[in-house]
Coordinates of C-alpha atoms and ligand atoms in Angstrom, one line a residue:
M1 CA -4.1 11.5 17.3
D2 CA -2.4 9.0 15.7
I3 CA 0.5 6.8 17.8
W4 CA 3.5 5.5 15.7
K5 CA 5.9 3.5 17.0
P6 CA 9.0 2.6 16.1
V7 CA 9.8 -1.3 15.1
A8 CA 13.0 -1.0 13.4
R9 CA 15.9 1.4 11.7
L10 CA 16.0 0.9 7.3
A11 CA 19.3 -1.2 7.6
E12 CA 17.6 -3.3 9.4
I13 CA 15.6 -4.3 6.4
S14 CA 17.3 -7.3 4.4
P15 CA 18.5 -6.7 1.7
D16 CA 18.7 -9.4 0.8
T17 CA 15.3 -11.4 1.2
G18 CA 14.3 -7.7 1.2
T19 CA 12.0 -8.6 4.5
L20 CA 12.1 -8.1 8.7
R21 CA 10.4 -10.2 11.3
V22 CA 9.6 -7.4 13.7
V23 CA 6.9 -7.2 17.2
H24 CA 4.6 -4.3 17.0
E25 CA 2.5 -4.7 20.5
G26 CA 1.9 -7.9 20.7
E27 CA 2.4 -9.1 17.1
A28 CA 4.9 -10.8 14.6
V29 CA 4.0 -8.5 11.6
C30 CA 7.0 -8.6 8.6
L31 CA 7.9 -5.0 6.8
Y32 CA 9.5 -5.0 3.1
D33 CA 11.3 -3.3 1.2
L34 CA 9.6 -2.6 -2.2
Q35 CA 12.2 -0.9 -4.1
G36 CA 12.0 2.1 -0.8
E37 CA 8.7 1.6 -0.5
I38 CA 8.3 0.0 3.0
C39 CA 5.1 -1.8 4.0
A40 CA 4.4 -3.9 6.3
T41 CA 1.6 -7.4 6.9
Q42 CA 1.6 -10.3 9.1
D43 CA 4.4 -12.5 9.6
R44 CA 2.6 -15.4 9.6
C45 CA 1.3 -17.0 7.1
P46 CA -2.5 -18.6 7.1
H47 CA -2.5 -21.4 5.7
G48 CA 0.2 -21.8 8.0
N49 CA 2.7 -21.9 10.7
A50 CA 5.3 -20.9 8.4
S51 CA 7.1 -16.8 9.2
L52 CA 6.2 -14.2 6.0
A53 CA 9.3 -13.1 6.1
D54 CA 11.2 -16.6 5.3
G55 CA 9.6 -16.4 2.1
Y56 CA 10.4 -15.1 -1.2
L57 CA 9.1 -11.5 -2.5
E58 CA 9.4 -10.3 -6.1
D59 CA 7.4 -7.4 -7.6
G60 CA 5.2 -6.4 -4.6
K61 CA 5.0 -9.9 -3.5
I62 CA 5.1 -12.4 -1.1
E63 CA 6.2 -16.4 -1.8
C64 CA 4.5 -17.9 1.4
P65 CA 7.8 -20.8 2.5
L66 CA 6.0 -23.1 3.0
H67 CA 3.4 -24.1 0.6
Q68 CA 4.1 -21.5 -1.8
G69 CA 0.8 -19.6 -1.4
V70 CA 1.4 -15.9 -2.4
F71 CA 0.9 -12.6 -1.7
D72 CA 0.1 -8.7 -2.3
I73 CA 1.5 -7.1 -0.2
R74 CA 0.0 -4.2 -0.7
S75 CA -3.6 -4.8 -1.0
G76 CA -2.9 -8.3 1.3
K77 CA -5.0 -10.1 -0.3
P78 CA -3.6 -14.0 -2.1
Q79 CA -3.0 -14.7 -4.7
C80 CA -3.0 -18.4 -6.3
P81 CA -3.5 -21.3 -3.8
P82 CA -4.0 -22.6 -1.1
V83 CA -3.7 -18.7 0.6
T84 CA -7.3 -17.9 0.4
T85 CA -7.0 -15.5 3.4
D86 CA -5.9 -11.7 3.2
L87 CA -2.7 -10.6 5.1
R88 CA -3.2 -8.2 8.0
R89 CA -1.7 -4.3 6.7
Y90 CA -0.4 -2.3 9.0
D91 CA 0.0 2.2 8.1
V92 CA 3.9 2.6 8.0
R93 CA 6.2 5.4 7.6
V94 CA 9.3 6.2 8.1
E95 CA 11.4 9.0 9.3
A96 CA 14.7 10.1 8.3
D97 CA 16.3 5.9 9.0
T98 CA 13.1 4.5 11.6
V99 CA 10.7 2.9 10.6
Y100 CA 6.9 2.9 13.0
L101 CA 3.7 1.4 13.0
K102 CA 0.5 3.1 13.6
A103 CA -0.3 2.4 17.2
Q104 CA -3.3 -0.6 17.3
Ligands
FES201 FE1 1.5 -21.0 3.5 FE2 1.1 -23.2 3.6 S1 2.2 -22.1 5.3 S2 1.3 -21.6 1.9

């Protein structure tokens, strides 16, 4: 049976950046609001010490604030140098105004 853990209210995702950093099972996770579709990946950029929640979100992609590496949020795939590693993705469920992530 899947176990889902509440991590945030929808309204907590910044309307300015479209992102929110949360902690899920001890890991930093970034939530994204892709025009109503909520997605989640690891928050720490695999290239360095940067929080993707501080990055620039556009067209389903997040640009890292440190060296401008870009990831496709839905697939987790890197889109351009210097990033070469996929982001870990998390299953998301939204019920009423609460965002849940699946327990690992
Ligand atoms: Fe993200 Fe370098 S830390 S691209």
